[in-house]
Coordinates of C-alpha atoms (C1' of nucleotides) in Angstrom, one line a residue:
Chain A
M40 CA -0.3 -0.2 -0.1
P41 CA 1.6 3.1 -1.5
K42 CA 2.8 5.5 2.0
A43 CA 0.8 8.6 2.0
K44 CA 2.8 12.1 1.2
K45 CA 4.3 13.8 4.3
F46 CA 4.5 17.3 3.3
D47 CA 2.0 19.5 3.2
E48 CA 1.3 20.7 -0.1
L49 CA -0.1 23.7 0.7
E50 CA 2.2 24.9 2.9
V51 CA 5.2 24.3 0.2
L52 CA 2.6 26.1 -2.0
K53 CA 2.8 29.2 0.1
K54 CA 6.4 29.4 0.6
A55 CA 7.1 29.2 -2.9
E56 CA 4.5 31.6 -3.1
E57 CA 6.8 33.9 -0.5
V58 CA 9.8 33.6 -2.8
F59 CA 8.8 33.6 -6.6
N60 CA 6.3 37.2 -5.0
K61 CA 9.5 38.9 -4.0
K62 CA 12.3 38.0 -6.7
G63 CA 9.8 36.9 -9.8
Y64 CA 9.0 34.2 -11.6
N65 CA 12.6 34.7 -13.9
G66 CA 14.9 36.1 -10.2
T67 CA 14.0 32.6 -8.5
S68 CA 16.3 30.0 -8.8
M69 CA 15.6 26.3 -8.0
D70 CA 18.0 26.6 -5.0
D71 CA 16.1 29.7 -3.9
L72 CA 13.0 26.9 -4.2
V73 CA 14.7 24.0 -2.2
Q74 CA 15.8 26.8 0.3
A75 CA 12.5 28.5 0.8
T76 CA 10.1 25.4 0.8
G77 CA 12.7 22.5 2.4
L78 CA 12.3 19.5 -0.4
S79 CA 14.6 18.3 -2.2
R80 CA 15.0 19.2 -5.9
S81 CA 13.3 15.4 -6.7
S82 CA 10.2 16.2 -4.5
I83 CA 9.3 19.4 -5.9
Y84 CA 9.6 17.5 -9.6
D85 CA 7.7 15.1 -8.5
T86 CA 5.1 16.6 -6.9
F87 CA 4.5 19.2 -9.5
G88 CA 6.3 18.2 -12.6
D89 CA 8.5 21.9 -13.7
K90 CA 10.0 25.2 -12.7
H91 CA 6.5 26.1 -13.9
G92 CA 3.9 24.2 -12.7
L93 CA 5.4 25.2 -9.2
F94 CA 4.8 28.8 -10.3
L95 CA 1.5 28.3 -11.4
K96 CA 0.1 26.1 -8.4
A97 CA 1.2 28.4 -6.0
L98 CA -0.2 31.9 -8.8
G99 CA -4.2 29.2 -8.2
N100 CA -3.4 29.0 -4.4
Y101 CA -2.4 32.6 -3.7
Q102 CA -5.9 34.2 -5.8
D103 CA -8.1 31.0 -3.8
S104 CA -6.7 32.3 -0.4
Q105 CA -7.2 36.0 -1.2
N106 CA -10.9 35.3 -2.4
S107 CA -11.4 32.8 0.9
A108 CA -10.1 35.5 3.0
M109 CA -12.0 38.3 1.7
E110 CA -15.3 35.8 1.5
G111 CA -14.5 35.5 5.8
L112 CA -14.8 38.9 6.0
L113 CA -18.1 39.4 3.7
A114 CA -20.3 36.9 5.3
K115 CA -20.3 39.7 7.9
T116 CA -22.6 42.3 6.1
D117 CA -25.6 41.9 4.0
S118 CA -24.6 45.7 3.0
Y119 CA -23.1 46.3 -1.2
K120 CA -21.8 49.7 0.3
K121 CA -20.3 47.9 3.0
K122 CA -18.8 44.8 1.4
I123 CA -17.1 47.3 -1.6
R124 CA -15.7 48.6 1.5
T125 CA -14.7 45.2 3.4
I126 CA -12.6 44.4 0.0
F127 CA -11.0 47.4 0.0
D128 CA -10.2 47.7 3.8
Y129 CA -8.3 44.2 3.3
M130 CA -6.6 45.1 0.5
I131 CA -5.2 47.9 2.7
N132 CA -4.3 45.6 5.7
D133 CA -2.6 43.6 3.3
I134 CA -0.4 46.3 1.9
V135 CA 0.2 47.4 5.3
T136 CA 0.7 44.7 7.4
D137 CA 3.4 42.9 4.3
K138 CA 6.2 43.8 6.4
S139 CA 8.4 42.8 3.1
R140 CA 6.3 45.0 0.6
K141 CA 6.7 42.1 -1.7
G142 CA 3.1 43.0 -2.6
C143 CA -0.1 40.7 -5.6
M144 CA 1.5 37.8 -6.6
M145 CA -1.4 37.8 -9.2
V146 CA -0.3 42.2 -10.3
N147 CA 3.4 40.9 -10.2
A148 CA 3.5 37.8 -12.1
N149 CA 1.0 39.0 -14.6
M150 CA 3.3 42.7 -15.1
E151 CA 6.5 40.6 -15.2
L152 CA 5.0 37.6 -17.4
N153 CA 1.6 39.2 -19.3
Y154 CA 4.0 38.8 -22.8
V155 CA 5.3 36.1 -23.0
D156 CA 3.2 33.1 -20.2
K157 CA -0.2 33.4 -21.7
E158 CA -1.7 31.3 -18.9
V159 CA 0.0 33.8 -16.8
A160 CA -2.1 36.7 -19.2
Q161 CA -5.6 34.6 -18.9
M162 CA -5.7 33.5 -14.7
A163 CA -5.0 37.7 -14.3
L164 CA -7.7 38.6 -17.0
T165 CA -10.1 36.2 -15.6
T166 CA -9.1 37.4 -11.5
M167 CA -10.0 40.5 -12.8
E168 CA -13.2 39.6 -14.9
N169 CA -14.7 37.7 -11.9
M170 CA -14.1 40.7 -9.9
E171 CA -15.1 43.2 -12.2
Q172 CA -18.3 41.1 -12.1
Q173 CA -18.4 40.8 -8.2
F174 CA -18.5 44.3 -7.6
Y175 CA -21.3 44.5 -10.8
T176 CA -23.8 42.4 -9.2
W177 CA -23.2 44.4 -5.7
I178 CA -23.9 47.7 -7.1
K179 CA -26.8 46.7 -9.7
E180 CA -28.7 45.5 -6.5
G181 CA -27.0 49.1 -3.8
Q182 CA -28.7 51.2 -7.8
A183 CA -31.7 48.5 -7.0
T184 CA -32.6 49.8 -2.8
G185 CA -31.1 52.9 -3.8
E186 CA -27.8 52.5 -1.2
I187 CA -25.7 53.1 -4.5
S188 CA -25.4 56.4 -6.5
K189 CA -27.3 55.8 -9.4
K190 CA -24.9 59.1 -10.9
F191 CA -22.9 56.2 -13.0
P192 CA -23.4 52.6 -14.6
A193 CA -22.7 50.4 -12.7
K194 CA -20.1 48.3 -15.3
G195 CA -19.0 50.9 -15.2
L196 CA -18.1 51.7 -11.4
A197 CA -17.0 48.2 -11.2
R198 CA -14.6 48.5 -13.2
N199 CA -13.9 52.0 -12.0
L200 CA -13.1 50.5 -8.7
Y201 CA -10.9 47.4 -9.7
N202 CA -8.9 49.7 -11.6
N203 CA -8.9 51.5 -7.9
I204 CA -7.6 48.5 -6.6
M205 CA -4.8 48.0 -8.7
G206 CA -3.8 51.2 -8.5
L207 CA -3.7 50.9 -4.8
R208 CA -1.3 46.9 -5.6
V209 CA 1.4 49.7 -7.1
T210 CA 1.6 52.5 -5.1
G211 CA 0.9 50.1 -2.0
R212 CA 4.1 48.9 -3.1
N213 CA 6.0 52.4 -3.6
R214 CA 4.4 53.3 0.1
P215 CA 2.6 51.2 2.0
D216 CA 1.1 54.1 3.6
Y217 CA -2.2 52.7 6.1
D218 CA -3.7 56.8 6.6
T219 CA -2.2 57.7 2.5
L220 CA -4.4 54.5 1.0
R221 CA -7.6 55.1 3.3
E222 CA -7.4 58.4 1.9
I223 CA -7.6 57.1 -2.0
T224 CA -10.0 55.1 -1.3
K225 CA -12.3 57.3 0.8
I226 CA -12.4 59.5 -2.3
S227 CA -13.1 57.0 -4.6
L228 CA -16.0 55.3 -2.3
S229 CA -17.3 58.8 -2.3
L230 CA -18.5 57.9 -5.9
L231 CA -21.2 55.5 -4.4
D232 CA -22.8 58.3 -2.3
Q233 CA -25.9 59.0 -3.1
Chain B
M87 CA 42.3 62.8 -32.4
P88 CA 39.1 60.0 -30.8
K89 CA 36.3 59.2 -33.1
A90 CA 32.6 59.7 -32.1
K91 CA 30.6 57.0 -31.0
K92 CA 28.8 56.1 -34.1
F93 CA 25.0 54.7 -33.3
D94 CA 22.4 56.2 -31.9
E95 CA 22.3 55.7 -28.4
L96 CA 19.1 57.0 -27.8
E97 CA 17.8 55.0 -30.9
V98 CA 19.7 51.5 -28.7
L99 CA 18.0 52.9 -26.1
K100 CA 14.6 52.5 -27.2
K101 CA 15.0 48.8 -28.2
A102 CA 16.3 47.8 -26.0
E103 CA 13.8 48.8 -23.0
E104 CA 11.3 47.6 -26.2
V105 CA 13.2 44.1 -25.8
F106 CA 13.7 44.6 -21.6
N107 CA 9.6 45.8 -21.0
K108 CA 8.2 42.7 -22.9
K109 CA 10.3 40.0 -21.5
G110 CA 11.3 41.5 -18.2
Y111 CA 14.4 42.8 -16.1
N112 CA 15.5 38.8 -15.5
G113 CA 14.1 36.9 -18.4
T114 CA 16.6 39.9 -20.8
S115 CA 19.6 38.2 -21.8
M116 CA 22.2 39.7 -23.3
D117 CA 21.7 37.4 -26.8
D118 CA 18.4 38.8 -27.1
L119 CA 20.1 42.7 -26.5
V120 CA 22.6 42.1 -28.7
Q121 CA 20.0 41.1 -31.3
A122 CA 17.6 44.0 -30.2
T123 CA 19.5 46.6 -31.0
G124 CA 22.1 45.3 -33.4
L125 CA 25.2 46.3 -31.0
S126 CA 27.7 43.4 -30.9
R127 CA 27.9 42.8 -27.4
S128 CA 31.4 44.6 -26.8
S129 CA 29.4 47.8 -28.0
I130 CA 27.1 47.1 -25.3
Y131 CA 29.4 46.1 -22.4
D132 CA 31.4 49.4 -23.1
T133 CA 29.4 51.4 -24.0
F134 CA 26.7 50.6 -20.4
G135 CA 29.5 49.2 -17.8
D136 CA 26.9 45.7 -17.8
K137 CA 23.2 44.4 -18.0
H138 CA 21.7 46.1 -15.1
G139 CA 23.7 49.3 -16.1
L140 CA 22.0 49.4 -19.8
F141 CA 19.1 48.3 -17.7
L142 CA 18.3 51.0 -15.7
K143 CA 19.5 53.8 -18.8
A144 CA 17.5 52.2 -20.5
L145 CA 14.8 52.7 -17.4
G146 CA 15.4 56.0 -17.2
N147 CA 15.3 57.1 -20.9
Y148 CA 11.7 56.1 -21.3
Q149 CA 10.3 57.9 -18.0
D150 CA 12.7 61.1 -19.4
S151 CA 10.3 60.1 -23.4
Q152 CA 7.2 60.0 -21.1
N153 CA 7.9 63.3 -19.6
S154 CA 8.2 65.1 -22.7
A155 CA 5.6 63.4 -24.5
M156 CA 3.3 64.9 -22.4
E157 CA 4.5 67.6 -21.0
G158 CA 4.4 68.2 -25.7
L159 CA 1.0 68.5 -25.5
L160 CA 0.2 70.2 -22.2
A161 CA 1.4 73.0 -23.1
K162 CA -1.6 73.5 -25.6
T163 CA -3.8 74.6 -22.9
D164 CA -4.2 76.1 -19.2
S165 CA -6.8 74.6 -18.1
Y166 CA -5.7 73.0 -14.6
K167 CA -8.7 70.7 -15.2
K168 CA -8.3 70.1 -19.0
K169 CA -3.8 69.5 -18.3
I170 CA -4.9 67.0 -15.9
R171 CA -7.1 65.0 -18.5
T172 CA -4.3 65.9 -21.2
I173 CA -2.5 62.9 -19.3
F174 CA -5.4 60.1 -19.2
D175 CA -5.9 60.5 -22.5
Y176 CA -2.0 59.5 -23.4
M177 CA -2.3 57.2 -21.2
I178 CA -5.5 55.7 -22.6
N179 CA -4.0 56.2 -25.9
D180 CA -0.2 54.6 -24.8
I181 CA -2.1 51.8 -23.4
V182 CA -4.3 51.7 -26.6
T183 CA -1.4 51.8 -28.8
D184 CA 1.0 49.3 -28.3
K185 CA 0.5 46.6 -30.2
S186 CA 2.6 44.2 -28.4
R187 CA 0.9 45.3 -25.0
K188 CA 3.6 45.6 -22.8
G189 CA 2.6 48.8 -20.5
C190 CA 4.7 50.8 -18.4
M191 CA 8.1 50.2 -17.8
M192 CA 8.2 51.4 -14.9
V193 CA 5.7 50.0 -13.7
N194 CA 6.6 47.0 -15.6
A195 CA 10.6 47.1 -13.3
N196 CA 8.9 47.8 -10.7
M197 CA 6.6 45.2 -10.1
E198 CA 9.5 42.7 -10.7
L199 CA 11.9 43.9 -8.9
N200 CA 11.3 46.4 -6.5
Y201 CA 12.2 43.5 -4.0
V202 CA 15.9 43.5 -4.5
D203 CA 16.2 46.4 -6.8
K204 CA 17.0 49.8 -5.0
E205 CA 17.8 51.7 -7.2
V206 CA 14.6 50.3 -9.4
A207 CA 12.4 50.9 -6.7
Q208 CA 13.5 54.5 -5.3
M209 CA 12.7 55.4 -9.8
A210 CA 9.5 54.1 -9.1
L211 CA 8.7 56.5 -6.2
T212 CA 10.1 60.0 -7.4
T213 CA 7.6 59.2 -10.2
M214 CA 5.2 59.2 -8.5
E215 CA 5.7 61.6 -6.1
N216 CA 7.1 63.4 -8.9
M217 CA 3.7 63.2 -10.5
E218 CA 1.5 63.6 -7.8
Q219 CA 3.1 66.6 -6.7
Q220 CA 2.6 67.8 -10.2
F221 CA -1.5 67.5 -9.9
Y222 CA -1.1 68.5 -6.7
T223 CA -0.5 71.8 -7.6
W224 CA -3.1 71.7 -10.3
I225 CA -5.8 70.8 -8.5
K226 CA -4.8 73.4 -5.9
E227 CA -4.3 76.4 -8.5
G228 CA -7.5 74.8 -10.1
Q229 CA -9.8 75.3 -6.6
A230 CA -8.2 78.9 -6.2
T231 CA -9.8 79.8 -9.4
G232 CA -13.0 77.6 -8.9
E233 CA -12.1 75.1 -11.8
I234 CA -11.9 72.4 -9.2
S235 CA -13.7 71.0 -6.6
K236 CA -12.6 71.4 -3.0
K237 CA -15.1 68.6 -2.1
F238 CA -11.8 66.3 -1.4
P239 CA -8.5 68.1 0.1
A240 CA -5.7 68.2 -3.1
K241 CA -3.0 66.2 -2.0
G242 CA -5.7 62.8 -1.7
L243 CA -7.4 64.0 -5.0
A244 CA -3.8 64.1 -7.0
R245 CA -3.4 60.7 -4.5
N246 CA -6.0 59.2 -5.7
L247 CA -5.6 60.6 -9.5
Y248 CA -2.0 58.5 -9.8
N249 CA -3.7 55.1 -8.5
N250 CA -5.6 55.2 -10.9
I251 CA -3.1 55.9 -13.6
M252 CA -1.1 53.4 -12.4
G253 CA -4.6 51.3 -12.4
L254 CA -4.7 52.1 -16.1
R255 CA -1.4 51.0 -16.3
V256 CA -2.4 47.5 -14.9
T257 CA -5.8 46.7 -16.5
G258 CA -5.1 48.0 -19.7
R259 CA -2.7 44.9 -19.7
N260 CA -5.4 42.6 -19.6
R261 CA -7.6 45.0 -21.6
P262 CA -6.7 47.2 -23.7
D263 CA -10.2 48.3 -24.7
Y264 CA -9.9 52.5 -25.6
D265 CA -13.9 52.5 -24.3
T266 CA -13.4 50.4 -20.8
L267 CA -10.5 53.0 -20.1
R268 CA -12.2 56.0 -21.6
E269 CA -15.1 55.4 -18.9
I270 CA -13.2 54.4 -15.6
T271 CA -11.0 58.0 -16.4
K272 CA -14.6 59.4 -17.0
I273 CA -16.0 57.8 -14.0
S274 CA -12.6 59.2 -12.2
L275 CA -12.2 62.4 -13.5
S276 CA -15.6 63.0 -11.7
L277 CA -14.0 63.8 -9.3
L278 CA -12.6 67.0 -9.2
D279 CA -16.3 68.6 -11.0
Q280 CA -17.8 70.5 -9.6
Chain C
dG19 C1' 11.8 -7.2 11.1
dT20 C1' 10.5 -7.1 6.6
dA21 C1' 8.1 -4.9 2.1
dA22 C1' 7.0 -1.4 -0.2
dC23 C1' 7.1 4.0 -1.1
dT24 C1' 8.9 8.6 0.0
dT25 C1' 12.4 11.6 0.1
dT26 C1' 16.8 13.2 0.5
dG27 C1' 21.2 15.1 -0.9
dG28 C1' 23.5 15.8 -3.8
dA29 C1' 25.6 14.8 -8.5
dA30 C1' 25.1 14.8 -13.3
dC31 C1' 24.2 16.4 -17.6
dG32 C1' 23.0 19.6 -21.2
dA33 C1' 21.9 24.5 -21.6
dT34 C1' 22.0 29.0 -20.8
dA35 C1' 24.2 32.8 -18.2
dA36 C1' 26.2 37.4 -17.9
dT37 C1' 31.0 39.2 -18.6
dT38 C1' 36.0 39.4 -20.8
dC39 C1' 39.1 38.5 -24.5
dC40 C1' 40.7 38.7 -29.1
dA41 C1' 42.2 40.0 -33.6
dA42 C1' 40.4 41.5 -37.7
dT43 C1' 37.3 45.1 -40.0
dT44 C1' 35.6 49.2 -40.4
dA45 C1' 35.3 54.0 -40.1
dT46 C1' 36.8 58.6 -39.8
dA47 C1' 40.7 62.7 -39.4
dC48 C1' 43.9 64.4 -40.6
Chain D
dG288 C1' 48.2 56.6 -47.4
dT289 C1' 48.2 56.5 -42.1
dA290 C1' 47.2 56.5 -37.1
dT291 C1' 43.8 56.0 -34.6
dA292 C1' 39.8 54.8 -32.5
dA293 C1' 35.5 52.3 -32.8
dT294 C1' 33.9 48.4 -33.8
dT295 C1' 32.8 43.6 -35.1
dG296 C1' 32.0 38.3 -34.2
dG297 C1' 32.4 35.0 -32.3
dA298 C1' 35.1 32.5 -28.5
dA299 C1' 36.4 31.6 -24.2
dT300 C1' 35.6 31.7 -19.1
dT301 C1' 33.1 31.3 -14.9
dA302 C1' 28.7 30.3 -12.8
dT303 C1' 24.3 29.7 -13.1
dC304 C1' 20.6 27.3 -14.7
dG305 C1' 15.9 23.8 -15.0
dT306 C1' 16.1 19.4 -15.1
dT307 C1' 17.1 14.1 -14.7
dC308 C1' 19.4 10.8 -12.3
dC309 C1' 20.9 7.5 -8.0
dA310 C1' 21.8 5.2 -4.0
dA311 C1' 20.8 6.0 0.6
dA312 C1' 17.9 7.2 4.4
dG313 C1' 13.5 7.6 6.4
dT314 C1' 9.3 6.2 7.2
dT315 C1' 4.7 3.5 7.3
dA316 C1' 2.3 -0.9 6.9
dC317 C1' 2.0 -4.4 8.0

DNA sequence: GTAACTTTGGAACGATAATTCCAATTATAC
DNA sequence: GTATAATTGGAATTATCGTTCCAAAGTTAC
């Protein structure tokens, strides 16, 4: 009877995520990954196939973690406006508590590899579309109930919000200052007010 | 009497810029640079020192080009609001006319190298501060003349605008669609309206 | 204690990397 | 035509790269 794998794959992915996020895909060597994960190269190749396979798995896992973390927070309120604000608060908090200010792996990977890696480009596009769709749903409902301003169409507002989040992910690496990011967000979210 | 260098350094930097921007710093080999620039590796090393020196020079030249291009357009109007809109229009146009959708070299370099390259991180920070300062100056003057809304402080609005531009540089790589980017921008700039 | 499997700690392999070196060619000034 | 310098087209050097291989060690089930 074959023995189960001993190491925690999710834990390995988290470690890989961290080093890929700091140094970039091309800037990270297999030696770096061996050191960061604590596995031997044979185990890495056996489990993930190759460097690129590990990278894509780590990136998918990163996005799943982000989504799960936000979903946990979102369950706490029915207000669409508050849900939107919760997402922005989560992003800001993620930025300022990130001591090594390595930023968002999806954004970083997308900027580094968008041109040369179709799979990464597709994941980034899908992530954007999913999040815009979520914002769209909330804004549409919020506009229907009167909670959110109807000054602009829901789709435009949704895309604008996502655009703002992408901005935070970039400017937050230059200057991960809580008050600054909060003010930027306050101004952006004022567009939802009646 | 020493002979002058024969090749056009600015032209070489432009070619280097393009390949670095598509493949990233670490994803670009010296062979790639030889092919892209048309120079031999001896000429590259003699002129730029090393790969990293060429990269920093290309990045600086890229930012100078962006600044020059915008300055040319800005001279055409005295209206602060129009100046701001001109910058956004320039960014959108830059994004949609970029056939290879390689994006902004400063953003790409910053996302790839911010953690490992202090010089790149510093250049990105300086670029952000300079542009925020420029927006701040215009917004402050515009608020004084009544052209721009005083609902939010000038500094906050300036940072919010820069944040939006960073967002465009990321989302514009996923989806370089003119109408979408214009709508996002229209909503963002509505914050300046009375 | 044994069988079966996972994992290790490298070494080996083939390739690519950045940088230096060098003889030859080309270009320019006089 | 000559002197001087720039540039070329690689080769050489040294190192690192991603991936495969392998004997040995460790772990688990029976």
